[in-house]
mmCIF file of C-alpha atoms in Angstrom:
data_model
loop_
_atom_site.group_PDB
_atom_site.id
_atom_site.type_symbol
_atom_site.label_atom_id
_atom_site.label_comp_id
_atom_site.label_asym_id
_atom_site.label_seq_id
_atom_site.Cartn_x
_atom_site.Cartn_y
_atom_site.Cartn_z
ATOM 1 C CA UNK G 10 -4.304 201.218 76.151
ATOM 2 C CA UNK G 11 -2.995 197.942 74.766
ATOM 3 C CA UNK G 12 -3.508 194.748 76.681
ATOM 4 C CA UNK G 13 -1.793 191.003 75.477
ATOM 5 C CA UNK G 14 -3.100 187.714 77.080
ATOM 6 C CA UNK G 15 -1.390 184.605 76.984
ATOM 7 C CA UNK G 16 0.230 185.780 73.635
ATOM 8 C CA UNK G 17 2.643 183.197 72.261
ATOM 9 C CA UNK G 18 4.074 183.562 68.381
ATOM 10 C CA UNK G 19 5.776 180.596 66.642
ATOM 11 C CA UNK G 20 7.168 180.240 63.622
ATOM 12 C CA UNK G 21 6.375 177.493 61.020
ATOM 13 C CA UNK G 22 7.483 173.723 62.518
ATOM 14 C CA UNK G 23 9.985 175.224 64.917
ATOM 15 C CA UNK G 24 10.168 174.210 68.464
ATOM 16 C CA UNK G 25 10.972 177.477 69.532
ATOM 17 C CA UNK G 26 7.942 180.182 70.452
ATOM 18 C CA UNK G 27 9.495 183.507 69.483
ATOM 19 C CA UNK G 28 7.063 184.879 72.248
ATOM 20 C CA UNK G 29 6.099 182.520 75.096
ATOM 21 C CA UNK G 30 2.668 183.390 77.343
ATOM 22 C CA UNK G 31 3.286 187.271 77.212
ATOM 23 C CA UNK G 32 0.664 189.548 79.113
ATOM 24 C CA UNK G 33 1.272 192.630 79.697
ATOM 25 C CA UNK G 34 -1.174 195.877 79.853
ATOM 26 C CA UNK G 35 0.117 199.158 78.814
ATOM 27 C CA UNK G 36 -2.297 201.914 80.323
ATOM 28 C CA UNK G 37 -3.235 205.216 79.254
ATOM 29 C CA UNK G 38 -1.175 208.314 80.056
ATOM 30 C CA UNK G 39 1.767 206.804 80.069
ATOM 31 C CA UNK G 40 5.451 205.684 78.111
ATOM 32 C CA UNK G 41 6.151 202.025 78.292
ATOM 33 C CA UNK G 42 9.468 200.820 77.953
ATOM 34 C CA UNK G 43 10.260 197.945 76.164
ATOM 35 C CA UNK G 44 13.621 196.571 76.192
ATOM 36 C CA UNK G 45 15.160 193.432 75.604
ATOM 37 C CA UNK G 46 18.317 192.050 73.789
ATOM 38 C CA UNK G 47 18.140 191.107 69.916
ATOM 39 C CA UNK G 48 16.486 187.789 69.130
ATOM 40 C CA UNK G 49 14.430 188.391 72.188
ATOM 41 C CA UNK G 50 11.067 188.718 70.738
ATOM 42 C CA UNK G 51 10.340 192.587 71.152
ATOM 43 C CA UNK G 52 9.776 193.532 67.120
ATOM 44 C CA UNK G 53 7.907 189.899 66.825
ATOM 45 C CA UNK G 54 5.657 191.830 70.016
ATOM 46 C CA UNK G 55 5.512 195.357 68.498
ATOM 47 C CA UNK G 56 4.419 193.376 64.371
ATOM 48 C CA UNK G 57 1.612 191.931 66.911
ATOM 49 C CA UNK G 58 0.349 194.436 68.316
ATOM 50 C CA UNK G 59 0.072 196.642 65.239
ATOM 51 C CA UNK G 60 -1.308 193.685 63.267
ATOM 52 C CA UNK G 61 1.574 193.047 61.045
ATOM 53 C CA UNK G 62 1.847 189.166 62.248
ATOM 54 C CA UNK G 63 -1.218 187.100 63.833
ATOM 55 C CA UNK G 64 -0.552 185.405 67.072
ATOM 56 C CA UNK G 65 -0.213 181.486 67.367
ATOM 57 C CA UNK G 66 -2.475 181.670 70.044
ATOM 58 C CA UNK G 67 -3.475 184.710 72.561
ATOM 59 C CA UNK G 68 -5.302 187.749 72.731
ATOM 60 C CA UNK G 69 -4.591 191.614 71.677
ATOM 61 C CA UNK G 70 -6.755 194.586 72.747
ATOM 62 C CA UNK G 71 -5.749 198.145 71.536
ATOM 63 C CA UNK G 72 -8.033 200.504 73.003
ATOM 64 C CA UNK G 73 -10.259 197.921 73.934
ATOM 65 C CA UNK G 74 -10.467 196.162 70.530
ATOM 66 C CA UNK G 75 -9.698 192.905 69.932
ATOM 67 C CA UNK G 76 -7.263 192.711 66.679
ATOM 68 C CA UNK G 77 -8.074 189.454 65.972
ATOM 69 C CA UNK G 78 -11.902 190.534 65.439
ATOM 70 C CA UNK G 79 -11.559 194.052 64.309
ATOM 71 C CA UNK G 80 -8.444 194.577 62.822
ATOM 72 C CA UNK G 81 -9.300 197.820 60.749
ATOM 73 C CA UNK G 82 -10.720 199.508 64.202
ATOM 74 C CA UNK G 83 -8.020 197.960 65.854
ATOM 75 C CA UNK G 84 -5.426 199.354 63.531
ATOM 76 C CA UNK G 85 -6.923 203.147 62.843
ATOM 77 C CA UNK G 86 -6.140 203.761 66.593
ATOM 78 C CA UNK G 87 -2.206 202.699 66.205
ATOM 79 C CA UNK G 88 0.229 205.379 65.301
ATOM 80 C CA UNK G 89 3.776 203.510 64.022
ATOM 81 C CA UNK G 90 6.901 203.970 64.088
ATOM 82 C CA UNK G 91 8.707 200.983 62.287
ATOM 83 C CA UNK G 92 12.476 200.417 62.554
ATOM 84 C CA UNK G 93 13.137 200.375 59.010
ATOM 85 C CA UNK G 94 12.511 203.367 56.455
ATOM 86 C CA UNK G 95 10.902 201.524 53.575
ATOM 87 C CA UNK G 96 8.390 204.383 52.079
ATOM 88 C CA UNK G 97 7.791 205.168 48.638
ATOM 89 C CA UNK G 98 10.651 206.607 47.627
ATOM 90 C CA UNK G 99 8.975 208.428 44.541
ATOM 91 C CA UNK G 100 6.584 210.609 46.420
ATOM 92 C CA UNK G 101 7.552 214.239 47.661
ATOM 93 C CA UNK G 102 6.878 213.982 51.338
ATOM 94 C CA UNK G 103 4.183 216.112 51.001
ATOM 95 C CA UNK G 104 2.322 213.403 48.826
ATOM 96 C CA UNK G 105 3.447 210.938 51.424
ATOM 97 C CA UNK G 106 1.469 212.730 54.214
ATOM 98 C CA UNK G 107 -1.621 213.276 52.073
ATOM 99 C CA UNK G 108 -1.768 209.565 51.757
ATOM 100 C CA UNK G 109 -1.089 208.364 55.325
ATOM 101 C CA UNK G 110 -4.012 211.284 55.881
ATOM 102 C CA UNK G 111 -6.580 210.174 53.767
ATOM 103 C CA UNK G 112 -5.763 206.955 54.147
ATOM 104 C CA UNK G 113 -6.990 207.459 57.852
ATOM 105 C CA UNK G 114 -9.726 209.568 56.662
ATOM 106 C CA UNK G 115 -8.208 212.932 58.553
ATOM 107 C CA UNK G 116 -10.250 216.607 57.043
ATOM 108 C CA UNK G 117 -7.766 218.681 54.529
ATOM 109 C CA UNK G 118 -8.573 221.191 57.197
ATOM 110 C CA UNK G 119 -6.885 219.029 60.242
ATOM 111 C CA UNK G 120 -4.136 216.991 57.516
ATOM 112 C CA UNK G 121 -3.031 220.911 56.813
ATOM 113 C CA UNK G 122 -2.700 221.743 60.808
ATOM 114 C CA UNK G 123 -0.831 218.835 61.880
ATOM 115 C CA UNK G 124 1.707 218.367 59.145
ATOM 116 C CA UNK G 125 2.512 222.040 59.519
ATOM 117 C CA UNK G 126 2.895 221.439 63.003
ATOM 118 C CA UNK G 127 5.115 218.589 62.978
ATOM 119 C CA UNK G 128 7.040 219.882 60.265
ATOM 120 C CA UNK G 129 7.706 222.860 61.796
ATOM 121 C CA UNK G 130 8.874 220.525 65.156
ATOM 122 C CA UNK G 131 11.548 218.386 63.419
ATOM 123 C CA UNK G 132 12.644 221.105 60.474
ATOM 124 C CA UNK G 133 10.925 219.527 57.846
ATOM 125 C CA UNK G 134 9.204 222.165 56.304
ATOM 126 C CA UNK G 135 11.715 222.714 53.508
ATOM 127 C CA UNK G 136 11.752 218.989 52.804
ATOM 128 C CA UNK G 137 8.980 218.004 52.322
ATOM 129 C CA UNK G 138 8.039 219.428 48.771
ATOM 130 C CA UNK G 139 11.339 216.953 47.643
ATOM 131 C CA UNK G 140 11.471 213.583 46.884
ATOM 132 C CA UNK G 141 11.785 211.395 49.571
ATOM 133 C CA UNK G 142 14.388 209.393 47.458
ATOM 134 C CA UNK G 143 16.267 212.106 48.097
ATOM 135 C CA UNK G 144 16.461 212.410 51.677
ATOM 136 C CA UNK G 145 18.640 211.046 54.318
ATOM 137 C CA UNK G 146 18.385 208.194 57.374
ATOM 138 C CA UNK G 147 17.630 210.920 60.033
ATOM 139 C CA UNK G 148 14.690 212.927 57.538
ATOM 140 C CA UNK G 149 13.218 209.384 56.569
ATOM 141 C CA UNK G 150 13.034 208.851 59.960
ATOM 142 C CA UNK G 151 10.938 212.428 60.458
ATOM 143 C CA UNK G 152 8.774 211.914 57.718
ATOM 144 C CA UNK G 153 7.623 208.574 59.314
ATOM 145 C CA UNK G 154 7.307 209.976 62.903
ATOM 146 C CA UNK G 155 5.414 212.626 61.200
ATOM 147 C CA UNK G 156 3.134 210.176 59.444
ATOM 148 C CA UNK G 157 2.411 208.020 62.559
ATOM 149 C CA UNK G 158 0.336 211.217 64.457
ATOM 150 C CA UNK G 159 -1.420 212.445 61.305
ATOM 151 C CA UNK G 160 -4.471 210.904 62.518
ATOM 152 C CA UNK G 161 -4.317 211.688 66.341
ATOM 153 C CA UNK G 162 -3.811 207.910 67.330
ATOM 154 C CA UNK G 163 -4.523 206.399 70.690
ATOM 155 C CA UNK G 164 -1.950 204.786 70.960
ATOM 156 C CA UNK G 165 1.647 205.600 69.532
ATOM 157 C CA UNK G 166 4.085 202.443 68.484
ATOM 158 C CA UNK G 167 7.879 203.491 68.403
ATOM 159 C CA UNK G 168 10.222 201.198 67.118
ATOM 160 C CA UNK G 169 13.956 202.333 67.729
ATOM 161 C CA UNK G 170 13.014 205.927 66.974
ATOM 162 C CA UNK G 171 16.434 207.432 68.093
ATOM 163 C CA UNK G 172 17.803 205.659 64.932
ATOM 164 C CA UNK G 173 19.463 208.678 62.576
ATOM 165 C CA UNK G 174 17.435 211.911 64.402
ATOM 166 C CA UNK G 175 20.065 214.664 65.077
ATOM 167 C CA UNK G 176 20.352 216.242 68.727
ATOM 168 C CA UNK G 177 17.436 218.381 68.534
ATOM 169 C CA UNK G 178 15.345 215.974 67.004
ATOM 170 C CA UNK G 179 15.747 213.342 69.129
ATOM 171 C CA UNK G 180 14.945 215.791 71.840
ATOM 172 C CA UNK G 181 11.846 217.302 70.242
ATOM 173 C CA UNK G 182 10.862 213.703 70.173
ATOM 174 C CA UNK G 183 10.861 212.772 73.870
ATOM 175 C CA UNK G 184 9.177 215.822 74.483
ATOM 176 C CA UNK G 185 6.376 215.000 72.422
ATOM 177 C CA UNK G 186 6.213 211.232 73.914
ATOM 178 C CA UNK G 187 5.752 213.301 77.081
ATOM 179 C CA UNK G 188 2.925 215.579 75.946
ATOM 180 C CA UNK G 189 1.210 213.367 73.746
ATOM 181 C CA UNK G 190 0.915 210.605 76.520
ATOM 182 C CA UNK G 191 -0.007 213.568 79.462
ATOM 183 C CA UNK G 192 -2.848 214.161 76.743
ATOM 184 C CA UNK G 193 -4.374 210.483 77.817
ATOM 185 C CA UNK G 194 -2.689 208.479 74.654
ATOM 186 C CA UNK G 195 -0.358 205.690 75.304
ATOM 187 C CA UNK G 196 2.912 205.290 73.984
ATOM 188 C CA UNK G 197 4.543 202.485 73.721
ATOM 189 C CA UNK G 198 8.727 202.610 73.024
ATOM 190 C CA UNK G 199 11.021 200.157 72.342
ATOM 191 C CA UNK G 200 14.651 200.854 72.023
ATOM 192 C CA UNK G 201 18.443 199.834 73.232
ATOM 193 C CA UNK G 202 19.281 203.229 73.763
ATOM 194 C CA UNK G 203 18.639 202.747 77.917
ATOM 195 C CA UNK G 204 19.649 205.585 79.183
ATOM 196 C CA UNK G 205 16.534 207.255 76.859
ATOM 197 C CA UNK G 206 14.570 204.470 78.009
ATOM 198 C CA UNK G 207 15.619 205.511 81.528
ATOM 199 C CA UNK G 208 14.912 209.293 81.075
ATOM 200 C CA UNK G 209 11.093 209.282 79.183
ATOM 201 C CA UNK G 210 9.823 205.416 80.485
ATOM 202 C CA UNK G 211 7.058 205.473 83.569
ATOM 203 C CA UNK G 212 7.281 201.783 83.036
ATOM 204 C CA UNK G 213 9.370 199.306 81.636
ATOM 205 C CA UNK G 214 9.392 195.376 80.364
ATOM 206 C CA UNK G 215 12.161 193.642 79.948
ATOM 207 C CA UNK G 216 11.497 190.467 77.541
ATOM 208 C CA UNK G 217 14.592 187.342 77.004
ATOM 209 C CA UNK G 218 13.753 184.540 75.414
ATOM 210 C CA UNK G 219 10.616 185.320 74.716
ATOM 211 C CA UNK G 220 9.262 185.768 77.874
ATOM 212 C CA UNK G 221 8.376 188.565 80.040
ATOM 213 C CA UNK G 222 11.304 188.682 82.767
ATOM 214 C CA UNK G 223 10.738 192.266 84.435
ATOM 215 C CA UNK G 224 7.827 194.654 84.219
ATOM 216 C CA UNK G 225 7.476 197.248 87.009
ATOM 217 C CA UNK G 226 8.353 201.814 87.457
ATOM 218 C CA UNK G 227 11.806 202.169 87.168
ATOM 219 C CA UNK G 228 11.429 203.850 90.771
ATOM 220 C CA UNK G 229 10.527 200.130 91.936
ATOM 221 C CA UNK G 230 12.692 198.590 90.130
ATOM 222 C CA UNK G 231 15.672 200.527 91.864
ATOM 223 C CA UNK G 232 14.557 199.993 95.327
ATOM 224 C CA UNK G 233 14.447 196.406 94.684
ATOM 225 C CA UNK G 234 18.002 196.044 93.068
ATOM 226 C CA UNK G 235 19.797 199.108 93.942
ATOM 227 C CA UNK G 236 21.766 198.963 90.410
ATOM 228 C CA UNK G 237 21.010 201.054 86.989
ATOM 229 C CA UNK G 238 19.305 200.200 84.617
ATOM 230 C CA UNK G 239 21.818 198.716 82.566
ATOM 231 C CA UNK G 240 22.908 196.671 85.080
ATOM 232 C CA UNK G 241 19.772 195.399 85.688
ATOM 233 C CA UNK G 242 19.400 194.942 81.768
ATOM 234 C CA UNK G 243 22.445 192.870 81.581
ATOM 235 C CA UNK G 244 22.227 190.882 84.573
ATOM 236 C CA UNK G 245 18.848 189.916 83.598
ATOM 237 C CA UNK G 246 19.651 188.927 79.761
ATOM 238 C CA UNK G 247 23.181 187.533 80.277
ATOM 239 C CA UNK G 248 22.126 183.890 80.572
ATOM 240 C CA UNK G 249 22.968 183.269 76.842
ATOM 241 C CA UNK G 250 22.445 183.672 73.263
ATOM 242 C CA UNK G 251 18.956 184.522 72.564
ATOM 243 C CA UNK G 252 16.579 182.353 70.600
#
């Protein structure tokens, strides 16, 4: 599970809290949502949570550690999926995956297992004795989705994971969201693509201006406003230009 108290985030002399008094607890078993417009503090949330950036003040728990006090425990239990594919372009993606793997200290025994299963899911198989230099958007984007469940994580980050994956892909994908968080994990997604959001999510936050506007099932959410989701989205974040 992941839990935030009080969690603000500012950066250097500005005024302006790029995250303002979020908590918020994510449970296990489930897909959480996360949605909210650009400049609206979700990838400032997400580089929290997965100890990129340190809060200005708050607390983070992933799986009941704190962050703050045992980041490497903390960390080893995250699974991520960033939204940008910088990876080292001058390994074969094989190599890549051997690193991520011992990196998290995963047996050549399990590392063999799971990257043949995965590979097999999204068609990478044939890739992945070439350079990733080589590849394109939607393969980067595999490799890394790959990467984040070498190790069997707790708890799975997804940031814009839609971004380049092909039809079949992209549904492999949310079908795996769906097992992996029946098996007990937590996954937590963030994405513009609402109508995915809409399809996978048990629960969903909605964050503008920082702050945490909407958090509920998207069954409760419908009986309260009677709209869609992206109604609801845009009704909510259409007060202005985000800080």
């Amino acid at each position: 599970m992941i839990r935030l108290y009080n969690v603000l985030k500012s950066y250097g002399k500005s005024s302006n809290l790029a995250v303002d008094n979020l908590s918020l607890e994510i449970k296990e078993g489930e897909i959480f949502g996360f949605l909210g417009p650009n400049g609206a503090g979700k990838s400032t949330t997400i580089k929290m949570i997965t100890g990129i950036l340190t809060p200005t003040s708050g607390t983070i728990e992933v799986d009941g550690v704190n962050i703050a006090d045992n980041p490497i425990a903390a960390k080893s239990r995250i699974g991520f999926v960033p939204d940008n594919h910088e990876i080292y372009e001058t390994l074969k993606g094989n190599e890549y995956l051997n690193f991520i793997g011992t990196m998290y200290g995963v047996s050549a025994s399990d590392l063999k297992t799971r990257v043949e299963e995965y590979s097999r899911l999204f068609a990478m198989t044939d890739a992945l004795p070439k350079m990733i230099g080589s590849y394109s958007h939607g393969m980067r984007q595999k490799l890394l989705i790959i990467a984040a469940l070498i190790h069997h994580p707790k708890v799975w980050v997804l940031d814009e994971p839609m971004t380049g994956l092909d039809p079949q892909s992209a549904f492999q994908l949310k079908q795996l969201m769906r097992k992996y968080a029946d098996a007990g994990n937590t996954v937590f997604f963030s994405s513009h693509v609402i109508d995915v959001v809409e399809k996978v999510c048990d629960r969903i936050a909605i964050i503008n201006h920082g702050k945490l506007v909407a958090v509920d099932t998207l069954e409760n959410i419908r009986k309260q406003n009677s709209e869609s989701l992206e109604n609801l989205f845009l009704s909510i974040t259409s007060d202005g230009e985000p800080q």
